[in-house]
Short mmCIF file of C-alpha atoms and ligand atoms in Angstrom, two decimals:
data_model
loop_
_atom_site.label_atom_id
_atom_site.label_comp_id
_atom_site.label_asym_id
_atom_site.label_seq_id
_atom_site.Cartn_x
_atom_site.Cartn_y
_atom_site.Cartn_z
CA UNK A 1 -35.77 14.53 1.92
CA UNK A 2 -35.47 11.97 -0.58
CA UNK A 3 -31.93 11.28 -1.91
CA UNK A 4 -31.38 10.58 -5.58
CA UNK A 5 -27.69 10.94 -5.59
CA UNK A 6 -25.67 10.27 -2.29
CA UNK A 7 -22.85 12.24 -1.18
CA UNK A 8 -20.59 9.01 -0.96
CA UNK A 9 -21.09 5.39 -0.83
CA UNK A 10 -18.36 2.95 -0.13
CA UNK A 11 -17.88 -0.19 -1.43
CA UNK A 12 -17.11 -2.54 0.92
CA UNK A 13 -18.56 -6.53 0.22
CA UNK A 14 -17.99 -9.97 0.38
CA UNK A 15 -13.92 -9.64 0.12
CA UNK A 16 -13.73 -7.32 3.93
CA UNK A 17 -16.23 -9.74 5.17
CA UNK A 18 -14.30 -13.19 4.26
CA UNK A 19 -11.33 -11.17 5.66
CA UNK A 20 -12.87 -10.03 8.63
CA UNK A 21 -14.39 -13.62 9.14
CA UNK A 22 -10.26 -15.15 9.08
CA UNK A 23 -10.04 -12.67 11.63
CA UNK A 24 -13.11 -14.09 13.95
CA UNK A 25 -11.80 -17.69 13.88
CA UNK A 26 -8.09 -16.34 14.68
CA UNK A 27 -7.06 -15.95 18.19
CA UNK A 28 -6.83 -12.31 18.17
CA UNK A 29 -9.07 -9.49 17.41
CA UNK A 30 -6.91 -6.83 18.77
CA UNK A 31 -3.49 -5.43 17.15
CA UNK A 32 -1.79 -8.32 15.63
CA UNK A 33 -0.89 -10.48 12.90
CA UNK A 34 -3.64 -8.82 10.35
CA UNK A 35 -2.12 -5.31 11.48
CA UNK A 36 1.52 -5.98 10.78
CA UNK A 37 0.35 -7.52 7.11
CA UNK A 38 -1.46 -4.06 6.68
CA UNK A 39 1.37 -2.28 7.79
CA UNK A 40 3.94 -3.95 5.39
CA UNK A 41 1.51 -3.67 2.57
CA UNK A 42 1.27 0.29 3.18
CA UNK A 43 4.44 1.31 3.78
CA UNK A 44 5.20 -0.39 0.43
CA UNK A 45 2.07 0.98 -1.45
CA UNK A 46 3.57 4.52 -0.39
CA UNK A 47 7.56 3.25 -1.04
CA UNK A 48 8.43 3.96 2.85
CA UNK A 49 10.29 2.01 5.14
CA UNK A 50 7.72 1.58 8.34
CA UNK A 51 3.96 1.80 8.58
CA UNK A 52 2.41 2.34 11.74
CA UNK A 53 -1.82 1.55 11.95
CA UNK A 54 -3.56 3.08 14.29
CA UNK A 55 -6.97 4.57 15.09
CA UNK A 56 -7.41 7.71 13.76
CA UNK A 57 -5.09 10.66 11.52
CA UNK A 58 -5.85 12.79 14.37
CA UNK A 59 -4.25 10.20 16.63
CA UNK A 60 -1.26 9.97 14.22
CA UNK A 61 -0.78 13.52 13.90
CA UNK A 62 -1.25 13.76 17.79
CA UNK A 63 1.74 11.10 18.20
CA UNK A 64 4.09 12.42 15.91
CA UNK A 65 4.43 15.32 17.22
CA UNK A 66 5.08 13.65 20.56
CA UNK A 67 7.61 11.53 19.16
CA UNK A 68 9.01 14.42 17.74
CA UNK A 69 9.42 16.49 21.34
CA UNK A 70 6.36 18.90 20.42
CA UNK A 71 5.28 20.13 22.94
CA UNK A 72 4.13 23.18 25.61
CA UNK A 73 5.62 26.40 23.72
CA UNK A 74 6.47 25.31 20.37
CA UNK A 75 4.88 26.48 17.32
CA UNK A 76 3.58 24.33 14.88
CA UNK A 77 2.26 26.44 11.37
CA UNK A 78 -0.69 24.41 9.34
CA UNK A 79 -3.52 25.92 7.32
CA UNK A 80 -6.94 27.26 8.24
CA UNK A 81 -8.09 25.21 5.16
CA UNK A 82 -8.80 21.73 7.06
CA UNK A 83 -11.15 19.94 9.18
CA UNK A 84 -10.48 20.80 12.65
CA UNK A 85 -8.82 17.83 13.51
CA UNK A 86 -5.52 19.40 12.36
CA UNK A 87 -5.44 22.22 14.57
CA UNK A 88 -6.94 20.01 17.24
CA UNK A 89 -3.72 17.26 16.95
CA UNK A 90 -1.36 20.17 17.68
CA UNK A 91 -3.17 21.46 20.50
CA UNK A 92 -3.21 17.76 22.44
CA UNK A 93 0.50 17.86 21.80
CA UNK A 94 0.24 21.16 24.39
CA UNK A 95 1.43 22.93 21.66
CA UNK A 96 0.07 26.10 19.65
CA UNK A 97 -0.84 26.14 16.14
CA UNK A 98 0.31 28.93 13.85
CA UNK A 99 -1.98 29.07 11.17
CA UNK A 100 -0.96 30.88 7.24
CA UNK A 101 -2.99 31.30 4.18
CA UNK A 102 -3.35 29.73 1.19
CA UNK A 103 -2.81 29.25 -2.57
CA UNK A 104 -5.48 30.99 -4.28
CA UNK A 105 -5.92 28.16 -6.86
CA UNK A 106 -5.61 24.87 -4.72
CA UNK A 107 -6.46 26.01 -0.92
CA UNK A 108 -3.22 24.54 -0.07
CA UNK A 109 -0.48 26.42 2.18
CA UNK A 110 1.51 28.53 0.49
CA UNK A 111 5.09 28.06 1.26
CA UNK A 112 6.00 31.03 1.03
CA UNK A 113 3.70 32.30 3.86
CA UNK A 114 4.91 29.63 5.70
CA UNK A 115 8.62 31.21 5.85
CA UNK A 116 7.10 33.83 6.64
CA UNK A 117 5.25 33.33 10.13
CA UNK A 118 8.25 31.29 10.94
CA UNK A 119 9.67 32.31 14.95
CA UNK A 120 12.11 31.07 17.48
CA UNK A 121 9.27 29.10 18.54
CA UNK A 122 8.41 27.43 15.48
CA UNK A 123 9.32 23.38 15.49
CA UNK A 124 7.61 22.00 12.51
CA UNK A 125 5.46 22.73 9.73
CA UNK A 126 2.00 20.83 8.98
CA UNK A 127 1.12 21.06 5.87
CA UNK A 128 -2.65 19.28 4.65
CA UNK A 129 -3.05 17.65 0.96
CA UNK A 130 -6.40 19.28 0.65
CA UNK A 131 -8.81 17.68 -1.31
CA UNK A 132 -6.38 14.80 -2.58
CA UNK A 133 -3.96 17.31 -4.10
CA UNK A 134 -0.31 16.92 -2.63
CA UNK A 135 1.09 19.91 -1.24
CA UNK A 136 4.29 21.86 -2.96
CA UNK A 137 6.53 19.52 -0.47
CA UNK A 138 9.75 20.52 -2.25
CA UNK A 139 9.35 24.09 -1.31
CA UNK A 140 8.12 23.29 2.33
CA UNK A 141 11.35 21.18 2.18
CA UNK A 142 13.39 23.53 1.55
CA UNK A 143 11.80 26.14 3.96
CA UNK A 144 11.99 23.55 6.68
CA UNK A 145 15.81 22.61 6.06
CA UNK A 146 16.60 26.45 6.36
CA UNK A 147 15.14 26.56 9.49
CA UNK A 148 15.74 23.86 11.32
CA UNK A 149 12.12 22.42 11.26
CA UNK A 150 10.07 18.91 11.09
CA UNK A 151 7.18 18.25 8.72
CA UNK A 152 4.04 16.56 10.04
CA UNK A 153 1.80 15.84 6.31
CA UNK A 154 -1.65 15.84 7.36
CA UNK A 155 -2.78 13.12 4.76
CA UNK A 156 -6.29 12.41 5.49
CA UNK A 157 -7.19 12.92 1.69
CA UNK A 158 -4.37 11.67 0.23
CA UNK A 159 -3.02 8.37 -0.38
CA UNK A 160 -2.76 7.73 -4.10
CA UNK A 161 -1.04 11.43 -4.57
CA UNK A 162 2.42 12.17 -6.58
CA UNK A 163 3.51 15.67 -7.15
CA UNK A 164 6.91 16.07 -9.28
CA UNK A 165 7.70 12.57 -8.50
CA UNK A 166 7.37 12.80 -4.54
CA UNK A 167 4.54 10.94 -2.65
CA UNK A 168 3.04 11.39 1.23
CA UNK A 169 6.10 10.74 3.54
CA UNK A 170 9.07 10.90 1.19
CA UNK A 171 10.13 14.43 2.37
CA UNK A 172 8.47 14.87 5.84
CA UNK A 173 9.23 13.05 9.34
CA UNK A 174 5.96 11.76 9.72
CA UNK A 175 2.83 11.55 7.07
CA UNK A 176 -0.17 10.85 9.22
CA UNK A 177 -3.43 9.23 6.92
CA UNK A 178 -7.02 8.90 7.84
CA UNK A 179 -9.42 5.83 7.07
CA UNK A 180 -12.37 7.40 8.11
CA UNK A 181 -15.83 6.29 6.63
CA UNK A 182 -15.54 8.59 3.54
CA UNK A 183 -12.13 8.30 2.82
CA UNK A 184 -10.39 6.64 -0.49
CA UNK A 185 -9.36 3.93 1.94
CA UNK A 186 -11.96 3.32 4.66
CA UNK A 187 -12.69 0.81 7.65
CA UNK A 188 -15.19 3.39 8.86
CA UNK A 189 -12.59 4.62 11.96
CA UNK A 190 -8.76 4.53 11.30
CA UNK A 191 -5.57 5.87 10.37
CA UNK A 192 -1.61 5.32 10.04
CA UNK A 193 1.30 6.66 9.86
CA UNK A 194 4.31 6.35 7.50
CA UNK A 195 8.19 6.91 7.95
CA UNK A 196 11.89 6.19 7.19
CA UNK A 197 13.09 7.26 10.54
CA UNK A 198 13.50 3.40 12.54
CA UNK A 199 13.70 5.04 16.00
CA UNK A 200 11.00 7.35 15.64
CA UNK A 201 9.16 4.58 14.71
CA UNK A 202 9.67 3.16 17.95
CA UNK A 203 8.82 5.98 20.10
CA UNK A 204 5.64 5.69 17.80
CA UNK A 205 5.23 2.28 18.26
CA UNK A 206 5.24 3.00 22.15
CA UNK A 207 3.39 6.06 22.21
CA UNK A 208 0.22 4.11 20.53
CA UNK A 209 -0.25 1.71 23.36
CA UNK A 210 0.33 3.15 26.61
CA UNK A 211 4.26 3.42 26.40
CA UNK A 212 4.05 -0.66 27.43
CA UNK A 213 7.29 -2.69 26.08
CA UNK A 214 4.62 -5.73 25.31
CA UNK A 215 1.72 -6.35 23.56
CA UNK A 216 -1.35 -8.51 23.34
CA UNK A 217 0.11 -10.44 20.23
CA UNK A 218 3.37 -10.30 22.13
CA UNK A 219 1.97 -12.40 24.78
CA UNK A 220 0.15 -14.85 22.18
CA UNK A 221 3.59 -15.46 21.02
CA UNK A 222 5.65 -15.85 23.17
CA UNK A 223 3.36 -16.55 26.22
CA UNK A 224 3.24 -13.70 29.32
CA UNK A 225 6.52 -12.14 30.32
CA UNK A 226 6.30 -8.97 32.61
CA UNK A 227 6.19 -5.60 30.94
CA UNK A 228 6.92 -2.09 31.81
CA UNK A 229 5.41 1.54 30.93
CA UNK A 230 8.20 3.13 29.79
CA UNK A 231 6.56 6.38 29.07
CA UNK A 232 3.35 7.97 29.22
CA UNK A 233 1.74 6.46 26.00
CA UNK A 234 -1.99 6.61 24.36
CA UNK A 235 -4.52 3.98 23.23
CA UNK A 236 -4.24 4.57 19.38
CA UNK A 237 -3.44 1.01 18.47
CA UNK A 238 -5.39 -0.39 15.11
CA UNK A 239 -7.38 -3.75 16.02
CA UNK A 240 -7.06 -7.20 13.28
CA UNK A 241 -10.51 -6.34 11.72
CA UNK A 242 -9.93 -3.06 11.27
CA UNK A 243 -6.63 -4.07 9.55
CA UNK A 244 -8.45 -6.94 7.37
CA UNK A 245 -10.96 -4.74 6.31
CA UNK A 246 -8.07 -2.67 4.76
CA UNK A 247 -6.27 -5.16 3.07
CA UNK A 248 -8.89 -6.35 0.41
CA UNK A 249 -9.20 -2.56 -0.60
CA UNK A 250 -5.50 -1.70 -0.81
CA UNK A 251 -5.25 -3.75 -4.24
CA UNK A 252 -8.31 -1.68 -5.62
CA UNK A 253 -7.22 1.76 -5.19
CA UNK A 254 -5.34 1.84 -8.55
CA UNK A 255 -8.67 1.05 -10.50
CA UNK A 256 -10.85 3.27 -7.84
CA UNK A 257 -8.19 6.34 -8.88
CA UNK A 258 -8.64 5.92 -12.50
CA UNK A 259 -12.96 5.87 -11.87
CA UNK A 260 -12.26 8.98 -9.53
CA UNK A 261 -10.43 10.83 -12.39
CA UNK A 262 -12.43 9.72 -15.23
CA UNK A 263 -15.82 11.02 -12.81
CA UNK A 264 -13.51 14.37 -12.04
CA UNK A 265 -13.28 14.98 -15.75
CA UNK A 266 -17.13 14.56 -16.26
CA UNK A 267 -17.48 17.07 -13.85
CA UNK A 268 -15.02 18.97 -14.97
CA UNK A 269 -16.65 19.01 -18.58
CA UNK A 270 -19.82 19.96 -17.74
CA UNK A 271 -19.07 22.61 -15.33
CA UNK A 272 -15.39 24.33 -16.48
CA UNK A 273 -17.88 26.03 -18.85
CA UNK A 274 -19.79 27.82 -16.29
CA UNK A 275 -17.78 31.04 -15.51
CA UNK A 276 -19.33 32.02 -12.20
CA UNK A 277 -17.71 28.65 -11.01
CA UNK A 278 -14.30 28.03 -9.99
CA UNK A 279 -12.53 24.44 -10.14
CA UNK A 280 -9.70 24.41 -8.14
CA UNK A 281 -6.31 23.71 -9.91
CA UNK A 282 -4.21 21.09 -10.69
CA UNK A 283 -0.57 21.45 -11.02
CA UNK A 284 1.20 19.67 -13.88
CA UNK A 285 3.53 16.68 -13.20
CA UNK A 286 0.35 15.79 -10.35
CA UNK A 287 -1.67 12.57 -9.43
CA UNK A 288 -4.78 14.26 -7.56
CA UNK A 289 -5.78 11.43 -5.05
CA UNK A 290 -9.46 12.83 -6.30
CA UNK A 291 -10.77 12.40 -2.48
CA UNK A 292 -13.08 15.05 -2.94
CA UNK A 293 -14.47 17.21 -5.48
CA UNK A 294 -15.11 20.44 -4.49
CA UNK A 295 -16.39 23.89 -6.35
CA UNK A 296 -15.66 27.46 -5.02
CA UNK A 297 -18.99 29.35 -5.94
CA UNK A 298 -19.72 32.85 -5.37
CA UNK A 299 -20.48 33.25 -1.51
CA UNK A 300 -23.83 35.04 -2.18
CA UNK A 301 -25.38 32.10 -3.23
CA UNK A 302 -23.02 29.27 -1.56
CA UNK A 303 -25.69 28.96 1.07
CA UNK A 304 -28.36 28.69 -1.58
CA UNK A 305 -26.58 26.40 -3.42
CA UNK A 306 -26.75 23.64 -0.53
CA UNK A 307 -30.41 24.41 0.23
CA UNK A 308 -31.29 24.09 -3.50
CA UNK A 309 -29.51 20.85 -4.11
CA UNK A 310 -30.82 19.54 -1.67
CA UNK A 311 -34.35 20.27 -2.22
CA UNK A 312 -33.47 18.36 -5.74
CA UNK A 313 -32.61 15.37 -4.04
CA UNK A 314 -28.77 15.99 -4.38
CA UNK A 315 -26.30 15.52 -0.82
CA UNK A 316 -23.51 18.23 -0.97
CA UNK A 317 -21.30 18.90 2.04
CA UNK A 318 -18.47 22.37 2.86
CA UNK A 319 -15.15 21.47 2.92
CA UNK A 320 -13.94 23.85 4.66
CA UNK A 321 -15.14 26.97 6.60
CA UNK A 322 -11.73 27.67 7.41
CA UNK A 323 -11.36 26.81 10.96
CA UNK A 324 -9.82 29.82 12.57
CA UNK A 325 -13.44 31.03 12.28
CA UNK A 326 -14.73 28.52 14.77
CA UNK A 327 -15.73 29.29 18.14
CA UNK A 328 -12.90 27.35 20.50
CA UNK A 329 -10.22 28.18 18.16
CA UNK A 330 -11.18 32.27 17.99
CA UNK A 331 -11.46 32.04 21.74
CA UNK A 332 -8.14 29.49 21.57
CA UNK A 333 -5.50 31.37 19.16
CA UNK A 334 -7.40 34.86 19.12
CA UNK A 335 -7.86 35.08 15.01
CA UNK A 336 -9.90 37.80 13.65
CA UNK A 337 -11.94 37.67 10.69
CA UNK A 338 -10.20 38.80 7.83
CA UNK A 339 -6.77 37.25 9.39
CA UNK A 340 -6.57 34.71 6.34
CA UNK A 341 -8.46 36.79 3.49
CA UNK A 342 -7.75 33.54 0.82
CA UNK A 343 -8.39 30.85 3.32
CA UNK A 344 -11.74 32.28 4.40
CA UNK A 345 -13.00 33.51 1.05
CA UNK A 346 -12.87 29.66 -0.37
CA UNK A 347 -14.42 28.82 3.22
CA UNK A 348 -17.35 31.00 2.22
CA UNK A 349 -17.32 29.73 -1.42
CA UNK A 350 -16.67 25.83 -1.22
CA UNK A 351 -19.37 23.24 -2.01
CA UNK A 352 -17.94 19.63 -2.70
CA UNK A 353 -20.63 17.66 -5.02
CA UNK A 354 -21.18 14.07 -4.94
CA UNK A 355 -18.37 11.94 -5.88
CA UNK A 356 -17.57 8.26 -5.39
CA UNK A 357 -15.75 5.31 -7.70
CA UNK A 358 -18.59 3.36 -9.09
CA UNK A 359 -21.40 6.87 -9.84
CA UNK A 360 -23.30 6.33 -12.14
CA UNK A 361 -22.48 8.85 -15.00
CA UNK A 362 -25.84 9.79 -14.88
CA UNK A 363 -25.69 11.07 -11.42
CA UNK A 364 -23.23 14.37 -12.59
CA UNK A 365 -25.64 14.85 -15.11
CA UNK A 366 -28.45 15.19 -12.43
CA UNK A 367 -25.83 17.16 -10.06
CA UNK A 368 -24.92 19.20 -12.95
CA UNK A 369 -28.66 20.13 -13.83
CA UNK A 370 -29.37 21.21 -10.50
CA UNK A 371 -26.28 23.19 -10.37
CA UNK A 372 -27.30 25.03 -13.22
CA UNK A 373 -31.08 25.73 -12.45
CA UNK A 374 -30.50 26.76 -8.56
CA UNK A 375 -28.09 29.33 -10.02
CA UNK A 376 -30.10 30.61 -12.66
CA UNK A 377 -33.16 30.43 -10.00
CA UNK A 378 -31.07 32.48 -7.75
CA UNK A 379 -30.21 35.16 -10.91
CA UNK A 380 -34.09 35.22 -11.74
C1 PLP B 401 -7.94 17.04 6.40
C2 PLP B 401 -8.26 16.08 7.51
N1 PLP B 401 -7.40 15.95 8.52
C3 PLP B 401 -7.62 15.11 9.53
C4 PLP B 401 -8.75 14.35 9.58
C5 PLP B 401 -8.98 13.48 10.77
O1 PLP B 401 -9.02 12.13 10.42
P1 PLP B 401 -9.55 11.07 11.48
O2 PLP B 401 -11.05 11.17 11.49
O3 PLP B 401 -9.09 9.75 10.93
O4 PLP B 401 -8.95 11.41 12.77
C6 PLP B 401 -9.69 14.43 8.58
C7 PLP B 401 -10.90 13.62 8.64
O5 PLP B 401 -11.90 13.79 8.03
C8 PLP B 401 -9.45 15.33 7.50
O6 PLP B 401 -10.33 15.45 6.50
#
């Protein structure tokens, strides 16, 4: 197949690799210095107290619900509409996930169906910014203060997100982020974690590297003192080079959102005309972190759709087939088809076109074109 507009590209150059060279003639290429400057920088990007690095959201989602006592018999209720990892970070904590549907215009959870799957069981809610768009986090507030519950965000696709005035981790316990290679913010494997809560940090802080009381840098510092495992702890710990290819892209993300939304708007022009497409919403009083951009076609010709972009050169990918449909989590949770009639019908509909800060504006008019003639094809 020849490619004539990618599904992503990232832009990574010469600043990640002078900062990943600092990083080669430093002492130490595992968690240190580098980290803690990434850290600091985060957690005041996002306006919270602590930042935690580590090496993947599904390894911060994992641990925070660890540090939060989740575990064997607890509930934990998230959304179908997700990448797998979600349901998979609940189910390492030995805990089961309680999936609800969605909002018929975003694909987000709908709070309301959240209060109402809620049991004796139940011990937090984990609620996924789908696509970049921040969930309704004052209602999920408020659902979790009535009953007694924690909030895990799932924040894979959303950094750069404000909804009414409230970002990732200003109303949950823990907002978990991904820097996977697609993401807004990438080092190709990575993630973090943000929180006000000091001595959850610190079970955090344990939890990512083997429950030891000393580290690598700890050593560097202040030479080798015995340590102790305190408790039992993973190996989730964020090295320098990850952390310095971070840093350089942390002051471009304000620029990279405003290309993302002006590209979103292109898209949004050409195709908000075509009425057997559906964009999904955007509330007022929102920053969409624009992570993806997605369309919810009809399902009949979904499938097509793919095939016939691709044939014109054009890389599309589904995000999501809602996950409850998958094989280990049918055979896992039990969920029937039909269980989550939003959640699956957007699984069934969802195409997300190419979109990346720096596309040419040439390339939606391409995407757009085929768009248009595999439908028609399809009609014909
Ligand atoms: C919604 C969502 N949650 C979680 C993850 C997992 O992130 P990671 O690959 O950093 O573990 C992803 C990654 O693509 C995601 O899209």
């Amino acid at each position: 197949m020849t490619i004539r507009v990618p599904f992503y590209r990232h832009d990574l150059g010469e600043r990640e690799l002078g900062a990943i060279a600092e990083v080669f003639r430093g002492p130490i290429l595992t968690t240190g210095d580098v980290v803690t400057e990434f850290e600091k920088a985060f957690a005041a990007y996002l306006g919270r107290r602590h930042a935690l690095a580590v090496t993947s959201c599904t390894g911060a989602m994992h641990m925070a619900l660890l540090a939060l006592n989740i575990g064997p018999g607890d509930e934990v209720i998230t959304t179908p509409m997700t990448f797998i990892a979600t349901a998979a970070a609940i189910l390492e904590a030995g805990a089961k996930p309680v999936f609800v549907d969605v909002e018929p215009d975003t694909g987000n959870i709908d709070a309301k169906a959240v209060e109402a799957a809620i049991t004796p069981r139940t011990k937090a809610i984990l609620p996924v910014h789908l696509y970049g768009l921040l969930c309704d986090m004052r209602a999920l507030r408020k659902v979790a203060d009535a009953h007694g519950l924690a909030i895990v965000e799932d924040s894979a696709h959303c950094v750069e997100g404000i909804r009414d005035g409230v970002r990732p981790g200003a109303l949950s316990d823990v907002a978990c982020f991904s820097f996977y290679a697609t993401k807004n913010l990438t080092c190709g494997e990575g993630g973090a974690l943000v929180t006000d809560n000091s001595e959850l940090l610190e079970s955090l802080r344990m939890l990512r590297l083997h429950g030891m009381t000393k580290s690598a840098a700890d050593r560097h510092r202040e030479g080798y003192q015995h340590w102790d495992m305190k408790i039992l702890g993973w190996k989730y710990n964020m090295d320098n080079i990850q952390a310095a290819i971070l840093i350089p892209q942390l002051q471009r993300l304000v620029v990279k959102l405003v290309d993302r939304e002006r590209l979103a708007r292109r898209y949004n022009e050409r195709l908000g005309r075509l009425n057997w497409l559906q964009i999904p919403a955007v509330p007022k009083d929102t920053v969409h972190a624009r992570h993806l951009y997605p369309v919810w076609i009809d399902a009949a010709l979904r499938d097509r759709m793919i095939k016939g972009l691709q044939e014109r050169g054009v890389q599309t990918v589904v995000n999501y087939r809602a996950i409850h449909q998958t094989s280990y989590l049918r055979q896992e949770l039990g969920y029937k088809d039909g269980a989550f009639p939003i959640a699956e019908s957007i699984g069934d509909r969802a195409i997300s076109l190419p979109f990346y800060p720096g596309m040419p504006d040439d390339y939606i008019d391409i995407v757009c074109d085929a768009v248009e003639q595999v439908a028609a094809e399809a009609r014909s």
